[in-house]
Amino acid sequence: MHVTRRALGALAIPLLTATALAGCGSDKAGTTSSSSSSSSSSSSTTTEAAPPAAAELFDQARKTALAADSAHITGSVKNDGQPMTIDLAGTTDGTNQTLELGVGKGAKATILTVGGKYYLLGNDEFWTSQISADAAKLLGGKYVRMPATEAKELGDMTIKSLLTDLFDDKEMQKALKSTDAKVTKSTYDGAAAYSIADKGGKANGELLVSADGKATMFKIVGPDKGDTGTLEFSEWNSVAKVAAPDPGKVINLPK
């Protein structure tokens, strides 16, 4: 049965797309209205510390993220107009994690990685679209144990690899590490944060990090135009371990 390879190949698209979410293209339209407001506030008797430089925040965010033991990433994106979702939580090295990928209006597949073994759980829409309605009836509610040869295709689907791809993205670095990138104070879920955007403004994409000196990643928002989306980050270093599914609910594929 080769359904696993074909199915995961299709569902891996959100991960590949997510690495380009922060590919913020430069925009001809740039606002300079902040100059007038800064001059009017300069006469204030209290001086508020300026935010760190964008490059400094970017590098600190990378350092903090890649040093984490675990995290939780959720997001949504469009690929050729088709909605896709990702929900990835677990150890950053991928040895213990749960990955849920959604495509279209209803198809979802969840891959558990526990103890060097991979388990695939698909909903009815997923199995129907990949095999048939009869297969959906047979495999519904069951975890398909994936052979090692098939599981190799999941090797790069880890939090650390996703983070590495994001921070190594040349367009992201060009936009968010440049001297004219904009850093403004913001909030995220009640916490003080810094917003980093390229010179064209948040419409071209935005990275939100904590304002506590660690630059912990909160959120990445892609440009307003095109097939982009949003990734949100939480539970840094605090994700609970995933247990293997009940053996009675596991189906082993023929080798």
Short mmCIF file of N, CA and C in Angstrom, two decimals, residues 104-254:
data_model
loop_
_atom_site.label_atom_id
_atom_site.label_comp_id
_atom_site.label_asym_id
_atom_site.label_seq_id
_atom_site.Cartn_x
_atom_site.Cartn_y
_atom_site.Cartn_z
N GLY A 104 -7.94 21.88 2.29
CA GLY A 104 -9.29 22.11 1.82
C GLY A 104 -10.27 22.35 2.96
N LYS A 105 -11.50 21.97 2.75
CA LYS A 105 -12.55 22.27 3.72
C LYS A 105 -12.67 21.23 4.83
N GLY A 106 -12.11 20.03 4.64
CA GLY A 106 -12.33 19.05 5.69
C GLY A 106 -11.29 17.98 5.89
N ALA A 107 -10.43 17.73 4.91
CA ALA A 107 -9.47 16.64 5.03
C ALA A 107 -8.37 16.98 6.03
N LYS A 108 -8.17 16.06 6.98
CA LYS A 108 -7.14 16.25 7.99
C LYS A 108 -6.41 14.94 8.24
N ALA A 109 -5.11 15.05 8.50
CA ALA A 109 -4.31 13.89 8.87
C ALA A 109 -3.42 14.27 10.04
N THR A 110 -3.31 13.36 11.00
CA THR A 110 -2.46 13.58 12.17
C THR A 110 -1.39 12.51 12.20
N ILE A 111 -0.14 12.94 12.36
CA ILE A 111 0.97 12.01 12.45
C ILE A 111 1.59 12.11 13.84
N LEU A 112 1.59 11.01 14.57
CA LEU A 112 2.23 10.96 15.88
C LEU A 112 3.62 10.34 15.74
N THR A 113 4.59 10.95 16.38
CA THR A 113 5.94 10.40 16.40
C THR A 113 6.27 10.08 17.86
N VAL A 114 6.40 8.80 18.16
CA VAL A 114 6.66 8.36 19.53
C VAL A 114 7.63 7.18 19.50
N GLY A 115 8.72 7.30 20.24
CA GLY A 115 9.66 6.20 20.35
C GLY A 115 10.19 5.69 19.03
N GLY A 116 10.45 6.59 18.10
CA GLY A 116 10.98 6.19 16.80
C GLY A 116 9.96 5.57 15.87
N LYS A 117 8.69 5.60 16.25
CA LYS A 117 7.63 5.04 15.41
C LYS A 117 6.69 6.15 14.97
N TYR A 118 6.10 5.98 13.79
CA TYR A 118 5.21 6.97 13.21
C TYR A 118 3.82 6.37 13.01
N TYR A 119 2.81 7.14 13.44
CA TYR A 119 1.43 6.68 13.33
C TYR A 119 0.62 7.74 12.61
N LEU A 120 -0.12 7.31 11.59
CA LEU A 120 -0.93 8.23 10.78
C LEU A 120 -2.41 7.99 11.03
N LEU A 121 -3.10 9.07 11.42
CA LEU A 121 -4.54 9.02 11.65
C LEU A 121 -5.21 10.00 10.69
N GLY A 122 -6.08 9.50 9.82
CA GLY A 122 -6.78 10.37 8.88
C GLY A 122 -8.27 10.38 9.14
N ASN A 123 -8.91 11.50 8.87
CA ASN A 123 -10.36 11.52 9.01
C ASN A 123 -11.01 10.97 7.73
N ASP A 124 -12.33 10.87 7.72
CA ASP A 124 -13.03 10.27 6.58
C ASP A 124 -12.73 11.01 5.28
N GLU A 125 -12.71 12.35 5.35
CA GLU A 125 -12.47 13.15 4.15
C GLU A 125 -11.07 12.87 3.59
N PHE A 126 -10.12 12.68 4.49
CA PHE A 126 -8.75 12.42 4.06
C PHE A 126 -8.65 11.08 3.33
N TRP A 127 -9.14 10.01 3.97
CA TRP A 127 -9.03 8.69 3.36
C TRP A 127 -9.87 8.58 2.09
N THR A 128 -11.02 9.23 2.08
CA THR A 128 -11.86 9.20 0.88
C THR A 128 -11.15 9.87 -0.29
N SER A 129 -10.51 11.00 -0.03
CA SER A 129 -9.83 11.73 -1.10
C SER A 129 -8.56 11.02 -1.56
N GLN A 130 -7.91 10.29 -0.66
CA GLN A 130 -6.66 9.64 -1.01
C GLN A 130 -6.84 8.22 -1.54
N ILE A 131 -7.89 7.51 -1.06
CA ILE A 131 -8.12 6.14 -1.54
C ILE A 131 -9.56 6.00 -2.02
N SER A 132 -10.49 5.84 -1.07
CA SER A 132 -11.89 5.66 -1.43
C SER A 132 -12.75 5.76 -0.18
N ALA A 133 -14.07 5.84 -0.40
CA ALA A 133 -15.00 5.88 0.72
C ALA A 133 -14.96 4.57 1.50
N ASP A 134 -14.75 3.46 0.82
CA ASP A 134 -14.65 2.17 1.50
C ASP A 134 -13.43 2.13 2.41
N ALA A 135 -12.33 2.70 1.95
CA ALA A 135 -11.12 2.75 2.77
C ALA A 135 -11.36 3.61 4.01
N ALA A 136 -12.12 4.67 3.83
CA ALA A 136 -12.42 5.54 4.97
C ALA A 136 -13.18 4.78 6.05
N LYS A 137 -14.10 3.91 5.62
CA LYS A 137 -14.85 3.11 6.59
C LYS A 137 -13.93 2.13 7.32
N LEU A 138 -12.97 1.59 6.60
CA LEU A 138 -12.05 0.61 7.18
C LEU A 138 -11.03 1.26 8.10
N LEU A 139 -10.52 2.43 7.71
CA LEU A 139 -9.42 3.06 8.44
C LEU A 139 -9.88 4.14 9.41
N GLY A 140 -11.17 4.48 9.39
CA GLY A 140 -11.67 5.52 10.27
C GLY A 140 -11.40 5.21 11.74
N GLY A 141 -10.80 6.16 12.45
CA GLY A 141 -10.50 5.99 13.87
C GLY A 141 -9.30 5.12 14.14
N LYS A 142 -8.60 4.67 13.10
CA LYS A 142 -7.43 3.81 13.26
C LYS A 142 -6.14 4.58 12.96
N TYR A 143 -5.07 4.19 13.65
CA TYR A 143 -3.75 4.74 13.39
C TYR A 143 -2.99 3.76 12.50
N VAL A 144 -2.51 4.24 11.37
CA VAL A 144 -1.74 3.40 10.47
C VAL A 144 -0.26 3.52 10.84
N ARG A 145 0.32 2.41 11.24
CA ARG A 145 1.76 2.37 11.57
C ARG A 145 2.55 2.43 10.28
N MET A 146 3.40 3.42 10.16
CA MET A 146 4.14 3.65 8.93
C MET A 146 5.48 2.95 8.94
N PRO A 147 5.80 2.19 7.90
CA PRO A 147 7.12 1.56 7.80
C PRO A 147 8.22 2.61 7.75
N ALA A 148 9.43 2.20 8.11
CA ALA A 148 10.56 3.12 8.16
C ALA A 148 10.81 3.79 6.82
N THR A 149 10.61 3.03 5.71
CA THR A 149 10.86 3.60 4.39
C THR A 149 9.92 4.76 4.09
N GLU A 150 8.67 4.65 4.55
CA GLU A 150 7.71 5.73 4.35
C GLU A 150 7.97 6.86 5.34
N ALA A 151 8.36 6.52 6.55
CA ALA A 151 8.54 7.52 7.60
C ALA A 151 9.70 8.46 7.31
N LYS A 152 10.64 8.04 6.46
CA LYS A 152 11.78 8.90 6.14
C LYS A 152 11.33 10.22 5.54
N GLU A 153 10.20 10.22 4.87
CA GLU A 153 9.71 11.45 4.26
C GLU A 153 9.24 12.45 5.30
N LEU A 154 9.09 11.99 6.54
CA LEU A 154 8.70 12.89 7.62
C LEU A 154 9.90 13.41 8.40
N GLY A 155 11.08 13.00 8.01
CA GLY A 155 12.26 13.33 8.79
C GLY A 155 12.48 14.82 9.01
N ASP A 156 12.11 15.64 8.06
CA ASP A 156 12.35 17.08 8.18
C ASP A 156 11.14 17.83 8.73
N MET A 157 10.08 17.12 9.02
CA MET A 157 8.89 17.78 9.54
C MET A 157 8.98 17.94 11.05
N THR A 158 9.93 18.74 11.49
CA THR A 158 10.12 18.99 12.91
C THR A 158 10.08 20.49 13.17
N ILE A 159 9.89 20.84 14.42
CA ILE A 159 9.85 22.25 14.78
C ILE A 159 11.19 22.92 14.50
N LYS A 160 12.27 22.22 14.84
CA LYS A 160 13.59 22.83 14.62
C LYS A 160 13.87 23.05 13.14
N SER A 161 13.49 22.09 12.29
CA SER A 161 13.75 22.27 10.87
C SER A 161 12.90 23.40 10.29
N LEU A 162 11.67 23.52 10.77
CA LEU A 162 10.80 24.59 10.31
C LEU A 162 11.35 25.95 10.74
N LEU A 163 11.78 26.04 12.00
CA LEU A 163 12.35 27.29 12.50
C LEU A 163 13.64 27.64 11.75
N THR A 164 14.47 26.65 11.51
CA THR A 164 15.72 26.89 10.79
C THR A 164 15.44 27.42 9.39
N ASP A 165 14.48 26.81 8.71
CA ASP A 165 14.12 27.27 7.37
C ASP A 165 13.60 28.70 7.39
N LEU A 166 12.80 29.01 8.40
CA LEU A 166 12.26 30.36 8.51
C LEU A 166 13.37 31.39 8.68
N PHE A 167 14.25 31.14 9.63
CA PHE A 167 15.30 32.12 9.92
C PHE A 167 16.36 32.18 8.84
N ASP A 168 16.52 31.11 8.06
CA ASP A 168 17.49 31.11 6.98
C ASP A 168 16.93 31.69 5.68
N ASP A 169 15.62 31.95 5.66
CA ASP A 169 14.99 32.48 4.46
C ASP A 169 15.61 33.83 4.09
N LYS A 170 16.17 33.92 2.90
CA LYS A 170 16.89 35.13 2.49
C LYS A 170 15.98 36.35 2.40
N GLU A 171 14.76 36.16 1.90
CA GLU A 171 13.84 37.28 1.80
C GLU A 171 13.46 37.80 3.18
N MET A 172 13.27 36.87 4.12
CA MET A 172 12.93 37.26 5.49
C MET A 172 14.08 38.05 6.11
N GLN A 173 15.30 37.58 5.93
CA GLN A 173 16.44 38.29 6.48
C GLN A 173 16.60 39.67 5.86
N LYS A 174 16.41 39.74 4.55
CA LYS A 174 16.54 41.02 3.86
C LYS A 174 15.52 42.03 4.35
N ALA A 175 14.31 41.54 4.62
CA ALA A 175 13.24 42.45 5.03
C ALA A 175 13.34 42.85 6.50
N LEU A 176 13.67 41.89 7.37
CA LEU A 176 13.57 42.13 8.80
C LEU A 176 14.90 42.40 9.50
N LYS A 177 16.00 42.30 8.79
CA LYS A 177 17.30 42.61 9.40
C LYS A 177 17.92 43.88 8.81
N SER A 178 17.25 44.51 7.88
CA SER A 178 17.80 45.70 7.23
C SER A 178 17.76 46.88 8.20
N THR A 179 18.58 47.86 7.92
CA THR A 179 18.66 49.03 8.79
C THR A 179 17.39 49.87 8.75
N ASP A 180 16.60 49.73 7.67
CA ASP A 180 15.38 50.52 7.59
C ASP A 180 14.13 49.72 7.96
N ALA A 181 14.31 48.52 8.52
CA ALA A 181 13.17 47.75 9.02
C ALA A 181 12.58 48.48 10.22
N LYS A 182 11.28 48.37 10.38
CA LYS A 182 10.58 49.10 11.43
C LYS A 182 10.34 48.23 12.65
N VAL A 183 10.68 48.77 13.83
CA VAL A 183 10.40 48.10 15.10
C VAL A 183 9.49 49.01 15.92
N THR A 184 8.34 48.51 16.29
CA THR A 184 7.40 49.28 17.09
C THR A 184 6.94 48.46 18.29
N LYS A 185 6.53 49.15 19.33
CA LYS A 185 6.03 48.46 20.52
C LYS A 185 4.61 47.97 20.26
N SER A 186 4.31 46.80 20.78
CA SER A 186 3.01 46.20 20.56
C SER A 186 2.66 45.31 21.75
N THR A 187 1.59 44.55 21.62
CA THR A 187 1.21 43.57 22.63
C THR A 187 0.72 42.31 21.92
N TYR A 188 0.84 41.19 22.62
CA TYR A 188 0.32 39.93 22.09
C TYR A 188 -0.25 39.15 23.25
N ASP A 189 -1.55 38.92 23.19
CA ASP A 189 -2.24 38.17 24.25
C ASP A 189 -1.92 38.75 25.62
N GLY A 190 -1.87 40.08 25.69
CA GLY A 190 -1.64 40.77 26.96
C GLY A 190 -0.18 40.97 27.32
N ALA A 191 0.74 40.38 26.58
CA ALA A 191 2.16 40.50 26.89
C ALA A 191 2.80 41.60 26.04
N ALA A 192 3.77 42.31 26.63
CA ALA A 192 4.49 43.33 25.88
C ALA A 192 5.27 42.68 24.75
N ALA A 193 5.26 43.31 23.60
CA ALA A 193 5.89 42.72 22.42
C ALA A 193 6.49 43.79 21.54
N TYR A 194 7.35 43.34 20.64
CA TYR A 194 7.88 44.19 19.60
C TYR A 194 7.40 43.66 18.25
N SER A 195 6.99 44.58 17.40
CA SER A 195 6.58 44.24 16.04
C SER A 195 7.70 44.63 15.09
N ILE A 196 8.13 43.69 14.26
CA ILE A 196 9.17 43.95 13.28
C ILE A 196 8.57 43.83 11.89
N ALA A 197 8.73 44.85 11.08
CA ALA A 197 8.21 44.85 9.72
C ALA A 197 9.22 45.52 8.80
N ASP A 198 9.12 45.25 7.50
CA ASP A 198 10.05 45.89 6.59
C ASP A 198 9.63 47.34 6.35
N LYS A 199 10.39 48.05 5.54
CA LYS A 199 10.15 49.48 5.38
C LYS A 199 8.79 49.79 4.77
N GLY A 200 8.18 48.81 4.11
CA GLY A 200 6.87 49.03 3.52
C GLY A 200 5.74 48.95 4.52
N GLY A 201 6.01 48.49 5.74
CA GLY A 201 4.97 48.40 6.75
C GLY A 201 4.45 46.99 6.93
N LYS A 202 3.51 46.85 7.87
CA LYS A 202 2.98 45.54 8.25
C LYS A 202 2.22 44.85 7.12
N ALA A 203 1.77 45.60 6.13
CA ALA A 203 1.06 44.99 5.01
C ALA A 203 1.96 44.02 4.25
N ASN A 204 3.27 44.18 4.40
CA ASN A 204 4.23 43.30 3.73
C ASN A 204 4.67 42.14 4.62
N GLY A 205 4.07 42.02 5.81
CA GLY A 205 4.45 40.95 6.72
C GLY A 205 4.93 41.50 8.04
N GLU A 206 4.85 40.66 9.08
CA GLU A 206 5.20 41.13 10.42
C GLU A 206 5.66 39.96 11.28
N LEU A 207 6.65 40.23 12.12
CA LEU A 207 7.12 39.27 13.12
C LEU A 207 6.91 39.89 14.50
N LEU A 208 6.20 39.19 15.38
CA LEU A 208 5.95 39.65 16.74
C LEU A 208 6.77 38.81 17.71
N VAL A 209 7.56 39.49 18.56
CA VAL A 209 8.38 38.79 19.55
C VAL A 209 8.18 39.45 20.91
N SER A 210 8.53 38.73 21.96
CA SER A 210 8.37 39.27 23.31
C SER A 210 9.35 40.41 23.54
N ALA A 211 8.96 41.34 24.42
CA ALA A 211 9.77 42.52 24.72
C ALA A 211 10.48 42.38 26.06
N ASP A 212 10.86 41.16 26.41
CA ASP A 212 11.48 40.91 27.70
C ASP A 212 12.97 40.64 27.60
N GLY A 213 13.55 40.91 26.43
CA GLY A 213 14.97 40.66 26.24
C GLY A 213 15.27 39.32 25.60
N LYS A 214 14.28 38.42 25.58
CA LYS A 214 14.49 37.09 24.99
C LYS A 214 14.00 37.02 23.54
N ALA A 215 13.14 37.95 23.16
CA ALA A 215 12.57 37.97 21.80
C ALA A 215 11.94 36.63 21.45
N THR A 216 11.19 36.07 22.38
CA THR A 216 10.49 34.83 22.12
C THR A 216 9.44 35.05 21.04
N MET A 217 9.41 34.19 20.05
CA MET A 217 8.49 34.36 18.94
C MET A 217 7.05 34.15 19.36
N PHE A 218 6.19 35.09 18.98
CA PHE A 218 4.76 34.99 19.20
C PHE A 218 4.01 34.66 17.91
N LYS A 219 4.38 35.36 16.84
CA LYS A 219 3.55 35.27 15.64
C LYS A 219 4.31 35.76 14.41
N ILE A 220 4.05 35.13 13.28
CA ILE A 220 4.53 35.60 11.99
C ILE A 220 3.32 35.75 11.07
N VAL A 221 3.18 36.91 10.47
CA VAL A 221 2.07 37.16 9.55
C VAL A 221 2.65 37.45 8.17
N GLY A 222 2.18 36.74 7.18
CA GLY A 222 2.67 36.94 5.82
C GLY A 222 2.09 38.19 5.19
N PRO A 223 2.57 38.56 4.02
CA PRO A 223 2.06 39.74 3.31
C PRO A 223 0.57 39.62 3.03
N ASP A 224 -0.09 40.76 2.91
CA ASP A 224 -1.53 40.77 2.65
C ASP A 224 -1.89 40.14 1.32
N LYS A 225 -1.00 40.24 0.36
CA LYS A 225 -1.31 39.74 -0.97
C LYS A 225 -0.67 38.36 -1.20
N GLY A 226 -1.26 37.61 -2.12
CA GLY A 226 -0.68 36.32 -2.49
C GLY A 226 -1.10 35.19 -1.56
N ASP A 227 -0.55 34.01 -1.81
CA ASP A 227 -0.86 32.82 -1.01
C ASP A 227 0.03 32.79 0.22
N THR A 228 -0.35 33.54 1.23
CA THR A 228 0.41 33.59 2.47
C THR A 228 -0.53 33.30 3.63
N GLY A 229 -0.02 33.42 4.83
CA GLY A 229 -0.86 33.12 5.98
C GLY A 229 -0.21 33.54 7.28
N THR A 230 -0.50 32.79 8.34
CA THR A 230 -0.05 33.15 9.68
C THR A 230 0.44 31.93 10.42
N LEU A 231 1.51 32.10 11.18
CA LEU A 231 1.99 31.08 12.10
C LEU A 231 2.04 31.68 13.50
N GLU A 232 1.53 30.94 14.50
CA GLU A 232 1.59 31.39 15.89
C GLU A 232 2.36 30.37 16.71
N PHE A 233 3.11 30.87 17.71
CA PHE A 233 4.01 30.04 18.50
C PHE A 233 3.64 30.16 19.98
N SER A 234 3.63 29.02 20.67
CA SER A 234 3.28 29.02 22.09
C SER A 234 3.93 27.81 22.78
N GLU A 235 3.70 27.70 24.07
CA GLU A 235 4.18 26.57 24.88
C GLU A 235 5.66 26.29 24.71
N TRP A 236 6.44 27.34 24.59
CA TRP A 236 7.88 27.15 24.48
C TRP A 236 8.40 26.43 25.72
N ASN A 237 9.12 25.34 25.51
CA ASN A 237 9.73 24.53 26.57
C ASN A 237 8.73 23.95 27.56
N SER A 238 7.48 23.81 27.17
CA SER A 238 6.48 23.31 28.12
C SER A 238 5.44 22.38 27.49
N VAL A 239 5.70 21.84 26.32
CA VAL A 239 4.75 20.94 25.67
C VAL A 239 4.81 19.56 26.33
N ALA A 240 3.64 19.03 26.68
CA ALA A 240 3.57 17.71 27.30
C ALA A 240 3.91 16.63 26.28
N LYS A 241 4.50 15.53 26.76
CA LYS A 241 4.87 14.45 25.86
C LYS A 241 3.65 13.73 25.30
N VAL A 242 3.81 13.21 24.09
CA VAL A 242 2.75 12.47 23.41
C VAL A 242 2.93 10.99 23.68
N ALA A 243 1.83 10.30 23.97
CA ALA A 243 1.87 8.86 24.19
C ALA A 243 1.51 8.12 22.91
N ALA A 244 2.03 6.93 22.76
CA ALA A 244 1.69 6.10 21.60
C ALA A 244 0.21 5.73 21.66
N PRO A 245 -0.44 5.56 20.54
CA PRO A 245 -1.86 5.19 20.53
C PRO A 245 -2.08 3.79 21.09
N ASP A 246 -3.31 3.52 21.50
CA ASP A 246 -3.69 2.20 21.97
C ASP A 246 -3.39 1.17 20.88
N PRO A 247 -2.66 0.09 21.21
CA PRO A 247 -2.32 -0.93 20.21
C PRO A 247 -3.56 -1.47 19.47
N GLY A 248 -4.69 -1.48 20.14
CA GLY A 248 -5.90 -1.97 19.50
C GLY A 248 -6.41 -1.09 18.39
N LYS A 249 -5.89 0.13 18.32
CA LYS A 249 -6.30 1.08 17.29
C LYS A 249 -5.23 1.28 16.23
N VAL A 250 -4.22 0.41 16.23
CA VAL A 250 -3.12 0.55 15.29
C VAL A 250 -3.20 -0.52 14.20
N ILE A 251 -3.03 -0.11 12.95
CA ILE A 251 -2.97 -1.02 11.81
C ILE A 251 -1.56 -0.94 11.24
N ASN A 252 -0.91 -2.10 11.10
CA ASN A 252 0.43 -2.14 10.54
C ASN A 252 0.37 -2.38 9.04
N LEU A 253 1.00 -1.49 8.28
CA LEU A 253 1.06 -1.66 6.84
C LEU A 253 1.99 -2.82 6.50
N PRO A 254 1.70 -3.55 5.44
CA PRO A 254 2.60 -4.63 5.01
C PRO A 254 3.93 -4.05 4.58
#
